[in-house]
């Protein structure tokens, strides 16, 4: 894909880099920009079109960098702004675009705005947040009983007796998006990064920005007081105008957790976001009927607003799909993180290989979370005392198992990630999952991804239509001569006649496709 493509986000392969865990160049056990630059060749060889960089800004790291103290700089643990600018240039030279993560719902309690708001009740910054008096005779009861996104309470009392709102941790005070200064500041932040050559913005918790100023409780029959309020769309219309002012090839990509398809599609109207993450697909069970319904819902919703679909199997917040697919319950919820459910990693890996071909051949863009291309599974054996995820303390579950540093070389941890002790431990069994061990092995997960992405670049994928091969088989065509077949049944199935195999996720049994295996076919008349 050329960097000149004006609508690159419509069918790009986008790779999420979690900077703490990609590669460590300075030997402190934490990944950094120098490590990313040193291992940029891995992403070039993989064939991805863009990198989505998880937050790399100055932060106290109360929530792994999603508590931002300064959106215009880089945390010293990762490097410098100069190094970030060099990475953007080097990625572009390799034909790879850059997407940065912006967190608009909240900032760090160490941000200058919040420190000023705490220091003086009359400070103008006080109005940038949700400071409210408490309930009860002495004001010692929280203003609402809202439940936090990580569980627990959503209000913290200050020294002057008032309370401030935080939908996440107390170190992440929510911003008041009704204030024009807040809106102007974030439009300026977008321009800051666009001016440095960034090609896209990933928007964290995109549906949470606005709150009902009356602070009603969350009741089943009433409009939600802070999730998906209609006014949020004007924020993104303004952001779209900023993005379009840079020539029309800058993309806005939303993290939109939305069960209602119609409400989800509203964010993708032509004057709002360019794309949004497909959590319906990410959380779908390994079941042909449910998966087909999910694909249909996705394509129908996006077609209605002319937006591209996205296909996501894992990210930094969810259990890695090798593990999920190896469980009896293959869906995702935060409640099945580290729940002790038995995992068949061989089965999970086989299904993950098939899912790779499935996601890379559906219409739209595909997102790869770092390590997915290596077939990494969730590290469910991290000692609790090493957990750094605030969800562990507030909800009793940890996301750290999917954030473990990548294995690059060697037979022992830290597998070339660092010369020190990595910030989270790596499973010893990952010695067979290193980049070095898999490179050149035609049966490896890495070479499967490399081959599939290369074929995706050369194939002329066209209109989507289902191919009926049985109720337990997910099969579809992309035009007249390309087909993808995923066998979700418990027995081998016959492949269609008049075809040749382009790529298979596992060994075939003659002209039969084994269970939990996918294949790309060239159809002939």
Short mmCIF file of C-alpha atoms in Angstrom, two decimals:
data_model
loop_
_atom_site.label_atom_id
_atom_site.label_comp_id
_atom_site.label_asym_id
_atom_site.label_seq_id
_atom_site.Cartn_x
_atom_site.Cartn_y
_atom_site.Cartn_z
CA UNK A 1 0.00 0.00 0.00
CA UNK A 2 1.45 3.35 -1.06
CA UNK A 3 1.75 6.19 1.43
CA UNK A 4 -0.03 8.24 -1.22
CA UNK A 5 -3.27 6.26 -0.89
CA UNK A 6 -5.83 8.79 0.29
CA UNK A 7 -8.11 6.25 2.01
CA UNK A 8 -5.53 3.83 3.32
CA UNK A 9 -7.50 3.08 6.51
CA UNK A 10 -10.23 1.30 4.54
CA UNK A 11 -8.25 -1.92 4.03
CA UNK A 12 -5.00 -1.46 5.95
CA UNK A 13 -3.27 -4.02 8.15
CA UNK A 14 -2.56 -2.09 11.35
CA UNK A 15 -0.21 -3.37 14.07
CA UNK A 16 -0.62 -2.29 17.67
CA UNK A 17 2.63 -1.57 19.48
CA UNK A 18 2.46 -1.61 23.27
CA UNK A 19 5.71 0.28 23.87
CA UNK A 20 6.50 -1.11 27.34
CA UNK A 21 6.60 -4.62 25.88
CA UNK A 22 7.84 -4.40 22.29
CA UNK A 23 11.64 -4.11 22.67
CA UNK A 24 14.01 -2.61 25.25
CA UNK A 25 17.17 -0.94 23.92
CA UNK A 26 18.54 0.74 27.06
CA UNK A 27 18.53 -2.34 29.29
CA UNK A 28 16.16 -1.23 32.03
CA UNK A 29 13.60 -4.00 31.47
CA UNK A 30 11.00 -1.69 29.91
CA UNK A 31 10.44 -1.30 26.18
CA UNK A 32 11.29 2.02 24.57
CA UNK A 33 11.30 3.96 21.31
CA UNK A 34 14.91 3.01 20.61
CA UNK A 35 13.87 -0.63 20.82
CA UNK A 36 10.97 -0.05 18.43
CA UNK A 37 13.31 1.66 15.97
CA UNK A 38 15.79 -1.22 16.25
CA UNK A 39 13.08 -3.78 15.53
CA UNK A 40 11.18 -1.80 12.89
CA UNK A 41 12.39 -4.32 10.33
CA UNK A 42 10.16 -6.95 11.92
CA UNK A 43 7.09 -4.89 11.02
CA UNK A 44 8.43 -4.16 7.54
CA UNK A 45 9.00 -7.87 6.94
CA UNK A 46 5.59 -8.70 8.38
CA UNK A 47 4.10 -6.36 5.77
CA UNK A 48 1.91 -4.13 7.92
CA UNK A 49 0.60 -0.83 6.59
CA UNK A 50 0.51 1.15 9.83
CA UNK A 51 1.51 1.12 13.49
CA UNK A 52 -0.90 2.08 16.24
CA UNK A 53 1.23 3.28 19.15
CA UNK A 54 -0.32 2.86 22.60
CA UNK A 55 0.27 5.92 24.84
CA UNK A 56 3.89 7.00 25.09
CA UNK A 57 3.34 10.34 26.82
CA UNK A 58 4.63 11.52 30.22
CA UNK A 59 2.58 9.70 32.82
CA UNK A 60 2.74 8.48 36.43
CA UNK A 61 1.60 5.13 34.95
CA UNK A 62 -1.37 4.65 37.26
CA UNK A 63 -3.06 3.01 34.25
CA UNK A 64 -0.19 2.03 31.97
CA UNK A 65 0.08 5.47 30.37
CA UNK A 66 -3.63 6.07 29.86
CA UNK A 67 -3.28 8.67 32.62
CA UNK A 68 -1.56 11.36 30.54
CA UNK A 69 0.24 14.30 32.13
CA UNK A 70 1.35 15.95 28.85
CA UNK A 71 0.10 15.08 25.36
CA UNK A 72 2.92 17.00 23.67
CA UNK A 73 5.91 15.08 24.95
CA UNK A 74 7.25 11.54 25.50
CA UNK A 75 7.69 9.79 28.83
CA UNK A 76 11.41 9.52 29.68
CA UNK A 77 10.94 5.77 30.21
CA UNK A 78 10.29 5.51 26.46
CA UNK A 79 12.65 8.17 25.15
CA UNK A 80 12.31 11.70 23.82
CA UNK A 81 10.11 13.65 21.44
CA UNK A 82 13.06 13.82 19.05
CA UNK A 83 13.24 10.02 19.04
CA UNK A 84 9.49 9.81 18.42
CA UNK A 85 9.81 12.14 15.44
CA UNK A 86 12.67 10.01 14.12
CA UNK A 87 10.54 6.88 14.46
CA UNK A 88 7.74 8.50 12.47
CA UNK A 89 10.19 9.37 9.70
CA UNK A 90 11.78 5.91 9.70
CA UNK A 91 8.40 4.20 9.62
CA UNK A 92 7.37 6.32 6.65
CA UNK A 93 10.63 5.44 4.91
CA UNK A 94 9.70 1.78 5.40
CA UNK A 95 6.24 2.40 3.94
CA UNK A 96 4.51 2.25 7.32
CA UNK A 97 2.12 4.89 8.63
CA UNK A 98 1.90 5.98 12.27
CA UNK A 99 -1.20 6.25 14.47
CA UNK A 100 -0.95 7.71 17.99
CA UNK A 101 -3.31 7.13 20.89
CA UNK A 102 -5.23 10.12 22.31
CA UNK A 103 -7.13 9.81 25.60
CA UNK A 104 -9.80 12.56 25.69
CA UNK A 105 -12.09 11.39 28.50
CA UNK A 106 -9.60 12.05 31.28
CA UNK A 107 -6.07 13.15 32.08
CA UNK A 108 -3.61 12.38 34.85
CA UNK A 109 -4.06 13.86 38.30
CA UNK A 110 -0.47 15.08 37.76
CA UNK A 111 -1.49 17.15 34.72
CA UNK A 112 -0.94 20.90 35.29
CA UNK A 113 -4.66 21.56 34.79
CA UNK A 114 -5.73 19.27 37.61
CA UNK A 115 -2.97 20.40 39.95
CA UNK A 116 -4.11 24.00 39.43
CA UNK A 117 -7.73 22.99 40.02
CA UNK A 118 -6.86 21.34 43.33
CA UNK A 119 -4.69 24.21 44.48
CA UNK A 120 -7.35 26.92 44.13
CA UNK A 121 -11.14 26.55 44.24
CA UNK A 122 -11.43 29.71 42.14
CA UNK A 123 -8.96 28.66 39.47
CA UNK A 124 -10.36 28.61 35.93
CA UNK A 125 -9.11 25.03 35.60
CA UNK A 126 -11.65 23.99 38.19
CA UNK A 127 -14.31 24.19 35.50
CA UNK A 128 -12.32 21.84 33.25
CA UNK A 129 -13.35 18.94 35.51
CA UNK A 130 -16.41 17.63 37.34
CA UNK A 131 -16.07 19.05 40.85
CA UNK A 132 -19.31 18.74 42.81
CA UNK A 133 -20.48 18.98 46.43
CA UNK A 134 -21.34 15.74 48.15
CA UNK A 135 -24.74 14.53 49.23
CA UNK A 136 -25.93 14.21 52.78
CA UNK A 137 -26.01 16.60 55.68
CA UNK A 138 -22.24 16.96 55.80
CA UNK A 139 -21.58 16.45 52.09
CA UNK A 140 -19.76 13.24 52.90
CA UNK A 141 -21.72 11.07 50.47
CA UNK A 142 -20.66 10.76 46.83
CA UNK A 143 -22.64 12.93 44.35
CA UNK A 144 -23.81 9.78 42.50
CA UNK A 145 -23.63 6.01 42.83
CA UNK A 146 -22.15 5.56 39.36
CA UNK A 147 -20.00 2.46 38.97
CA UNK A 148 -16.52 2.88 37.50
CA UNK A 149 -15.25 1.35 34.28
CA UNK A 150 -12.75 -0.63 36.38
CA UNK A 151 -15.30 -1.27 39.09
CA UNK A 152 -15.49 0.58 42.39
CA UNK A 153 -16.51 4.17 43.01
CA UNK A 154 -16.27 7.08 40.59
CA UNK A 155 -15.85 10.01 42.98
CA UNK A 156 -12.96 11.07 45.23
CA UNK A 157 -13.21 13.72 47.94
CA UNK A 158 -10.64 16.52 48.04
CA UNK A 159 -9.19 18.44 50.96
CA UNK A 160 -11.74 21.26 50.56
CA UNK A 161 -14.64 18.82 50.92
CA UNK A 162 -15.72 18.72 47.28
CA UNK A 163 -15.72 15.62 45.10
CA UNK A 164 -14.32 15.07 41.61
CA UNK A 165 -15.47 12.53 39.00
CA UNK A 166 -13.28 9.77 37.57
CA UNK A 167 -14.86 6.96 35.56
CA UNK A 168 -11.57 5.06 35.79
CA UNK A 169 -9.06 5.43 38.65
CA UNK A 170 -8.81 8.41 41.06
CA UNK A 171 -5.57 9.29 39.26
CA UNK A 172 -7.59 9.85 36.05
CA UNK A 173 -9.99 12.79 36.63
CA UNK A 174 -12.63 13.16 33.93
CA UNK A 175 -12.59 16.29 31.79
CA UNK A 176 -15.62 18.54 31.32
CA UNK A 177 -16.20 18.49 27.57
CA UNK A 178 -18.87 21.17 27.86
CA UNK A 179 -16.06 23.68 28.41
CA UNK A 180 -14.73 25.34 25.23
CA UNK A 181 -11.14 25.38 26.54
CA UNK A 182 -11.13 21.60 26.78
CA UNK A 183 -12.36 21.25 23.21
CA UNK A 184 -9.84 23.79 21.92
CA UNK A 185 -6.98 22.10 23.74
CA UNK A 186 -7.59 18.71 22.17
CA UNK A 187 -7.98 20.14 18.69
CA UNK A 188 -4.59 21.76 19.27
CA UNK A 189 -3.16 18.39 20.39
CA UNK A 190 -4.40 16.78 17.16
CA UNK A 191 -2.64 19.48 15.14
CA UNK A 192 0.54 19.00 17.18
CA UNK A 193 0.81 15.36 16.12
CA UNK A 194 -0.46 15.85 12.59
CA UNK A 195 2.23 18.51 12.16
CA UNK A 196 4.80 15.86 13.09
CA UNK A 197 3.62 13.57 10.32
CA UNK A 198 1.30 11.27 12.23
CA UNK A 199 -1.22 9.65 9.89
CA UNK A 200 -4.00 8.82 12.32
CA UNK A 201 -5.41 9.15 15.80
CA UNK A 202 -6.80 6.28 17.85
CA UNK A 203 -9.37 7.68 20.30
CA UNK A 204 -9.60 5.96 23.68
CA UNK A 205 -13.04 5.49 25.31
CA UNK A 206 -14.57 7.56 22.55
CA UNK A 207 -18.19 7.31 23.72
CA UNK A 208 -17.66 8.50 27.31
CA UNK A 209 -16.69 12.17 26.93
CA UNK A 210 -19.95 13.96 27.69
CA UNK A 211 -21.90 13.71 30.94
CA UNK A 212 -25.42 14.78 31.80
CA UNK A 213 -24.83 17.89 33.98
CA UNK A 214 -27.79 16.92 36.16
CA UNK A 215 -25.84 13.79 37.22
CA UNK A 216 -28.80 11.40 37.26
CA UNK A 217 -28.29 7.84 38.42
CA UNK A 218 -27.89 5.00 35.93
CA UNK A 219 -31.40 3.58 35.59
CA UNK A 220 -32.57 0.96 33.11
CA UNK A 221 -35.43 2.99 31.64
CA UNK A 222 -33.63 6.37 31.50
CA UNK A 223 -31.01 7.69 29.06
CA UNK A 224 -27.52 6.82 30.22
CA UNK A 225 -25.90 9.79 32.01
CA UNK A 226 -22.39 9.44 30.57
CA UNK A 227 -22.28 6.77 27.85
CA UNK A 228 -22.94 7.68 24.22
CA UNK A 229 -24.63 11.05 24.76
CA UNK A 230 -25.74 12.62 21.49
CA UNK A 231 -23.59 15.73 21.97
CA UNK A 232 -20.38 13.73 21.67
CA UNK A 233 -20.82 13.62 17.91
CA UNK A 234 -20.22 17.35 17.60
CA UNK A 235 -16.82 16.83 19.21
CA UNK A 236 -15.87 14.35 16.51
CA UNK A 237 -17.28 16.50 13.74
CA UNK A 238 -14.89 19.21 14.90
CA UNK A 239 -12.03 16.70 15.02
CA UNK A 240 -12.90 15.54 11.51
CA UNK A 241 -12.62 19.12 10.28
CA UNK A 242 -9.13 19.27 11.79
CA UNK A 243 -8.12 15.97 10.19
CA UNK A 244 -9.52 16.95 6.80
CA UNK A 245 -7.58 20.22 6.86
CA UNK A 246 -4.39 18.14 6.46
CA UNK A 247 -5.31 16.97 2.98
CA UNK A 248 -7.88 14.31 3.70
CA UNK A 249 -5.57 11.36 4.39
CA UNK A 250 -5.47 11.57 8.20
CA UNK A 251 -7.67 9.00 9.92
CA UNK A 252 -9.66 9.10 13.16
CA UNK A 253 -10.25 5.65 14.68
CA UNK A 254 -12.51 5.26 17.69
CA UNK A 255 -12.56 2.82 20.57
CA UNK A 256 -16.34 2.53 20.72
CA UNK A 257 -17.78 -0.19 22.97
CA UNK A 258 -21.40 -0.16 21.83
CA UNK A 259 -23.90 -3.04 21.94
CA UNK A 260 -26.42 -1.25 19.70
CA UNK A 261 -25.30 -1.48 16.06
CA UNK A 262 -27.21 1.63 14.99
CA UNK A 263 -25.67 3.75 17.77
CA UNK A 264 -22.23 2.38 16.88
CA UNK A 265 -22.69 3.35 13.22
CA UNK A 266 -23.49 6.94 14.21
CA UNK A 267 -19.82 7.47 15.01
CA UNK A 268 -18.90 6.51 11.45
CA UNK A 269 -21.06 8.97 9.56
CA UNK A 270 -19.20 10.72 6.73
CA UNK A 271 -18.40 13.81 8.81
CA UNK A 272 -17.22 11.98 11.94
CA UNK A 273 -14.75 9.12 12.54
CA UNK A 274 -13.22 7.15 9.70
CA UNK A 275 -13.29 3.80 11.50
CA UNK A 276 -13.96 2.16 14.88
CA UNK A 277 -12.89 -1.05 16.56
CA UNK A 278 -15.08 -4.11 16.08
CA UNK A 279 -15.52 -5.48 19.59
CA UNK A 280 -18.45 -7.59 18.45
CA UNK A 281 -16.05 -9.68 16.36
CA UNK A 282 -13.32 -9.69 19.03
CA UNK A 283 -15.70 -11.11 21.62
CA UNK A 284 -17.52 -13.55 19.35
CA UNK A 285 -17.45 -17.24 20.22
CA UNK A 286 -15.75 -19.78 17.94
CA UNK A 287 -19.12 -20.80 16.55
CA UNK A 288 -20.11 -20.72 12.84
CA UNK A 289 -23.63 -19.40 13.37
CA UNK A 290 -22.60 -16.68 15.82
CA UNK A 291 -19.59 -15.71 13.74
CA UNK A 292 -21.65 -15.45 10.57
CA UNK A 293 -24.25 -13.32 12.33
CA UNK A 294 -21.46 -11.09 13.63
CA UNK A 295 -19.95 -10.63 10.16
CA UNK A 296 -23.37 -9.82 8.70
CA UNK A 297 -24.12 -7.29 11.45
CA UNK A 298 -20.75 -5.68 10.97
CA UNK A 299 -20.94 -5.36 7.21
CA UNK A 300 -24.54 -4.14 7.25
CA UNK A 301 -23.83 -1.48 9.88
CA UNK A 302 -20.79 -0.13 8.07
CA UNK A 303 -22.42 -0.24 4.65
CA UNK A 304 -25.22 1.99 5.93
CA UNK A 305 -22.76 4.82 6.60
CA UNK A 306 -20.18 4.05 3.90
CA UNK A 307 -17.45 3.21 6.42
CA UNK A 308 -14.94 0.34 6.35
CA UNK A 309 -15.33 -2.53 8.79
CA UNK A 310 -12.49 -3.50 11.11
CA UNK A 311 -11.54 -6.97 12.33
CA UNK A 312 -9.80 -7.35 15.69
CA UNK A 313 -8.83 -10.55 17.51
CA UNK A 314 -6.86 -9.19 20.48
CA UNK A 315 -5.52 -6.01 22.07
CA UNK A 316 -3.85 -4.77 25.25
CA UNK A 317 -7.10 -4.98 27.26
CA UNK A 318 -8.30 -8.50 26.52
CA UNK A 319 -7.20 -12.11 26.96
CA UNK A 320 -5.08 -13.20 24.00
CA UNK A 321 -7.19 -15.16 21.57
CA UNK A 322 -4.92 -18.24 21.54
CA UNK A 323 -6.00 -18.64 25.17
CA UNK A 324 -9.65 -17.69 24.60
CA UNK A 325 -10.03 -20.09 21.70
CA UNK A 326 -8.51 -22.87 23.79
CA UNK A 327 -11.22 -22.64 26.44
CA UNK A 328 -14.64 -24.24 26.45
CA UNK A 329 -16.14 -20.72 26.60
CA UNK A 330 -14.41 -18.96 23.71
CA UNK A 331 -16.09 -15.56 24.19
CA UNK A 332 -14.38 -12.66 25.92
CA UNK A 333 -15.32 -10.78 29.05
CA UNK A 334 -13.17 -9.20 31.73
CA UNK A 335 -14.66 -11.74 34.11
CA UNK A 336 -12.89 -14.62 32.36
CA UNK A 337 -9.45 -13.04 32.64
CA UNK A 338 -7.27 -15.21 34.90
CA UNK A 339 -10.25 -17.28 35.99
CA UNK A 340 -8.38 -20.57 36.13
CA UNK A 341 -10.42 -22.16 33.33
CA UNK A 342 -8.49 -25.02 31.67
CA UNK A 343 -6.89 -24.05 28.36
CA UNK A 344 -6.00 -26.35 25.46
CA UNK A 345 -3.21 -24.29 23.87
CA UNK A 346 -2.87 -26.67 20.92
CA UNK A 347 -6.54 -26.19 20.08
CA UNK A 348 -6.34 -22.46 20.73
CA UNK A 349 -3.33 -22.12 18.43
CA UNK A 350 -5.02 -24.10 15.66
CA UNK A 351 -8.09 -21.87 15.87
CA UNK A 352 -5.95 -18.73 16.06
CA UNK A 353 -4.22 -19.71 12.82
CA UNK A 354 -7.60 -20.15 11.14
CA UNK A 355 -8.82 -16.86 12.61
CA UNK A 356 -5.81 -15.10 11.09
CA UNK A 357 -6.86 -16.12 7.57
CA UNK A 358 -10.48 -15.29 8.36
CA UNK A 359 -9.79 -11.77 9.65
CA UNK A 360 -7.29 -10.96 6.90
CA UNK A 361 -9.72 -11.86 4.12
CA UNK A 362 -12.91 -10.15 5.33
CA UNK A 363 -13.75 -6.76 3.78
CA UNK A 364 -12.14 -3.87 5.63
CA UNK A 365 -9.09 -3.24 7.81
CA UNK A 366 -7.39 -5.77 10.08
CA UNK A 367 -5.72 -5.00 13.41
CA UNK A 368 -2.91 -7.15 14.79
CA UNK A 369 -1.91 -6.87 18.44
CA UNK A 370 1.82 -7.33 18.97
CA UNK A 371 2.67 -10.98 19.57
CA UNK A 372 -0.45 -12.20 17.81
CA UNK A 373 1.73 -12.90 14.78
CA UNK A 374 3.90 -15.11 17.01
CA UNK A 375 1.01 -17.14 18.39
CA UNK A 376 1.57 -15.92 21.95
CA UNK A 377 -0.86 -16.98 24.62
CA UNK A 378 -1.92 -15.26 27.83
CA UNK A 379 0.60 -15.55 30.64
CA UNK A 380 -1.74 -16.66 33.42
CA UNK A 381 1.11 -17.43 35.83
CA UNK A 382 2.23 -13.92 36.75
CA UNK A 383 2.54 -13.66 40.55
CA UNK A 384 -0.16 -11.29 41.82
CA UNK A 385 2.46 -9.16 43.58
CA UNK A 386 3.86 -8.29 40.13
CA UNK A 387 0.55 -7.09 38.69
CA UNK A 388 0.59 -3.45 37.65
CA UNK A 389 -2.88 -3.22 36.16
CA UNK A 390 -5.24 -1.08 38.30
CA UNK A 391 -8.10 -3.36 37.29
CA UNK A 392 -6.56 -6.01 39.54
CA UNK A 393 -7.05 -3.88 42.63
CA UNK A 394 -10.46 -2.48 41.70
CA UNK A 395 -12.09 -5.41 39.90
CA UNK A 396 -10.06 -8.45 40.84
CA UNK A 397 -8.89 -9.17 37.29
CA UNK A 398 -5.65 -8.26 35.55
CA UNK A 399 -4.88 -7.41 31.93
CA UNK A 400 -1.15 -7.82 32.48
CA UNK A 401 -1.18 -11.36 31.09
CA UNK A 402 -1.60 -10.03 27.54
CA UNK A 403 0.99 -7.29 28.05
CA UNK A 404 4.02 -9.52 28.66
CA UNK A 405 7.15 -8.47 26.67
CA UNK A 406 7.73 -10.05 23.28
CA UNK A 407 10.23 -12.89 22.74
CA UNK A 408 12.77 -12.13 20.01
CA UNK A 409 15.72 -14.53 20.22
CA UNK A 410 17.29 -17.29 22.27
CA UNK A 411 16.12 -20.26 24.34
CA UNK A 412 15.68 -18.53 27.69
CA UNK A 413 13.90 -15.48 29.06
CA UNK A 414 14.17 -12.56 28.47
CA UNK A 415 14.44 -13.85 24.87
CA UNK A 416 16.30 -10.81 23.55
CA UNK A 417 13.68 -8.34 24.77
CA UNK A 418 16.14 -6.79 27.23
CA UNK A 419 19.48 -7.37 28.90
CA UNK A 420 17.80 -6.88 32.29
CA UNK A 421 14.82 -8.46 34.03
CA UNK A 422 11.67 -7.66 32.00
CA UNK A 423 8.96 -5.69 33.76
CA UNK A 424 6.64 -8.72 33.47
CA UNK A 425 7.83 -12.35 33.34
CA UNK A 426 7.75 -14.34 30.11
CA UNK A 427 6.75 -18.03 29.98
CA UNK A 428 9.73 -20.33 29.48
CA UNK A 429 7.66 -22.16 26.83
CA UNK A 430 7.88 -19.12 24.58
CA UNK A 431 11.32 -20.32 23.44
CA UNK A 432 9.53 -21.86 20.44
CA UNK A 433 7.60 -18.64 19.81
CA UNK A 434 10.48 -16.21 19.32
CA UNK A 435 10.83 -14.28 16.09
CA UNK A 436 14.16 -16.02 15.53
CA UNK A 437 12.73 -19.52 16.03
CA UNK A 438 9.80 -18.93 13.69
CA UNK A 439 11.53 -17.05 10.88
CA UNK A 440 11.94 -19.35 7.89
CA UNK A 441 9.77 -22.12 9.34
CA UNK A 442 6.91 -22.54 6.85
CA UNK A 443 4.73 -24.10 9.56
CA UNK A 444 5.12 -21.25 12.04
CA UNK A 445 2.50 -18.66 12.96
CA UNK A 446 4.87 -15.86 11.95
CA UNK A 447 5.35 -17.20 8.43
CA UNK A 448 1.60 -17.77 8.12
CA UNK A 449 0.99 -14.08 8.89
CA UNK A 450 3.76 -12.94 6.56
CA UNK A 451 2.40 -15.09 3.72
CA UNK A 452 -1.20 -14.04 4.28
CA UNK A 453 -0.39 -10.32 4.40
CA UNK A 454 1.75 -10.62 1.26
CA UNK A 455 -1.05 -12.45 -0.58
CA UNK A 456 -3.56 -9.88 0.66
CA UNK A 457 -1.49 -7.19 -1.06
CA UNK A 458 -1.50 -9.00 -4.40
CA UNK A 459 -5.03 -10.44 -4.45
CA UNK A 460 -7.81 -8.35 -5.96
CA UNK A 461 -10.37 -8.83 -3.20
CA UNK A 462 -13.79 -7.84 -4.53
CA UNK A 463 -17.42 -8.07 -3.43
CA UNK A 464 -18.26 -10.27 -0.46
CA UNK A 465 -20.75 -13.16 -0.69
CA UNK A 466 -21.34 -16.24 1.43
CA UNK A 467 -20.47 -19.66 0.09
CA UNK A 468 -22.77 -22.40 1.42
CA UNK A 469 -20.73 -25.44 2.46
CA UNK A 470 -22.70 -26.58 5.48
CA UNK A 471 -23.99 -25.08 8.70
CA UNK A 472 -20.73 -25.66 10.60
CA UNK A 473 -18.54 -24.11 7.92
CA UNK A 474 -17.84 -20.41 7.52
CA UNK A 475 -17.09 -19.83 3.83
CA UNK A 476 -17.25 -16.81 1.56
CA UNK A 477 -16.07 -15.46 -1.77
CA UNK A 478 -14.37 -12.16 -2.49
CA UNK A 479 -15.30 -11.75 -6.13
CA UNK A 480 -15.35 -14.60 -8.64
CA UNK A 481 -12.03 -16.32 -8.01
CA UNK A 482 -11.10 -16.00 -4.31
CA UNK A 483 -12.65 -17.93 -1.43
CA UNK A 484 -11.95 -18.39 2.27
CA UNK A 485 -13.21 -21.53 4.02
CA UNK A 486 -13.09 -22.03 7.80
CA UNK A 487 -14.05 -25.47 9.12
CA UNK A 488 -15.66 -24.99 12.54
CA UNK A 489 -17.15 -28.47 12.63
CA UNK A 490 -15.68 -31.40 14.48
CA UNK A 491 -14.81 -33.40 11.37
CA UNK A 492 -12.96 -32.93 8.07
CA UNK A 493 -14.98 -31.45 5.19
CA UNK A 494 -14.57 -31.69 1.44
CA UNK A 495 -13.21 -28.59 -0.26
CA UNK A 496 -15.16 -27.14 -3.18
CA UNK A 497 -14.42 -28.53 -6.63
CA UNK A 498 -12.56 -26.51 -9.27
CA UNK A 499 -10.12 -24.80 -6.96
CA UNK A 500 -6.45 -24.55 -6.08
CA UNK A 501 -5.07 -23.83 -2.62
CA UNK A 502 -3.40 -20.47 -2.13
CA UNK A 503 -2.69 -20.76 1.61
CA UNK A 504 -3.86 -23.02 4.43
CA UNK A 505 -3.66 -22.44 8.16
CA UNK A 506 -2.65 -26.05 8.74
CA UNK A 507 -1.96 -29.33 6.91
CA UNK A 508 -4.73 -30.54 4.61
CA UNK A 509 -5.95 -34.11 4.36
CA UNK A 510 -5.86 -34.48 0.59
CA UNK A 511 -8.85 -32.49 -0.68
CA UNK A 512 -10.37 -32.36 2.80
CA UNK A 513 -10.11 -29.54 5.35
CA UNK A 514 -9.52 -30.70 8.96
CA UNK A 515 -11.47 -29.19 11.87
CA UNK A 516 -10.50 -25.71 13.08
CA UNK A 517 -8.53 -25.07 9.91
CA UNK A 518 -8.92 -22.34 7.29
CA UNK A 519 -7.87 -22.18 3.67
CA UNK A 520 -7.66 -19.55 0.95
CA UNK A 521 -8.65 -20.87 -2.47
CA UNK A 522 -8.37 -19.79 -6.08
CA UNK A 523 -11.66 -20.74 -7.71
CA UNK A 524 -11.63 -21.77 -11.37
CA UNK A 525 -14.45 -22.41 -13.82
#
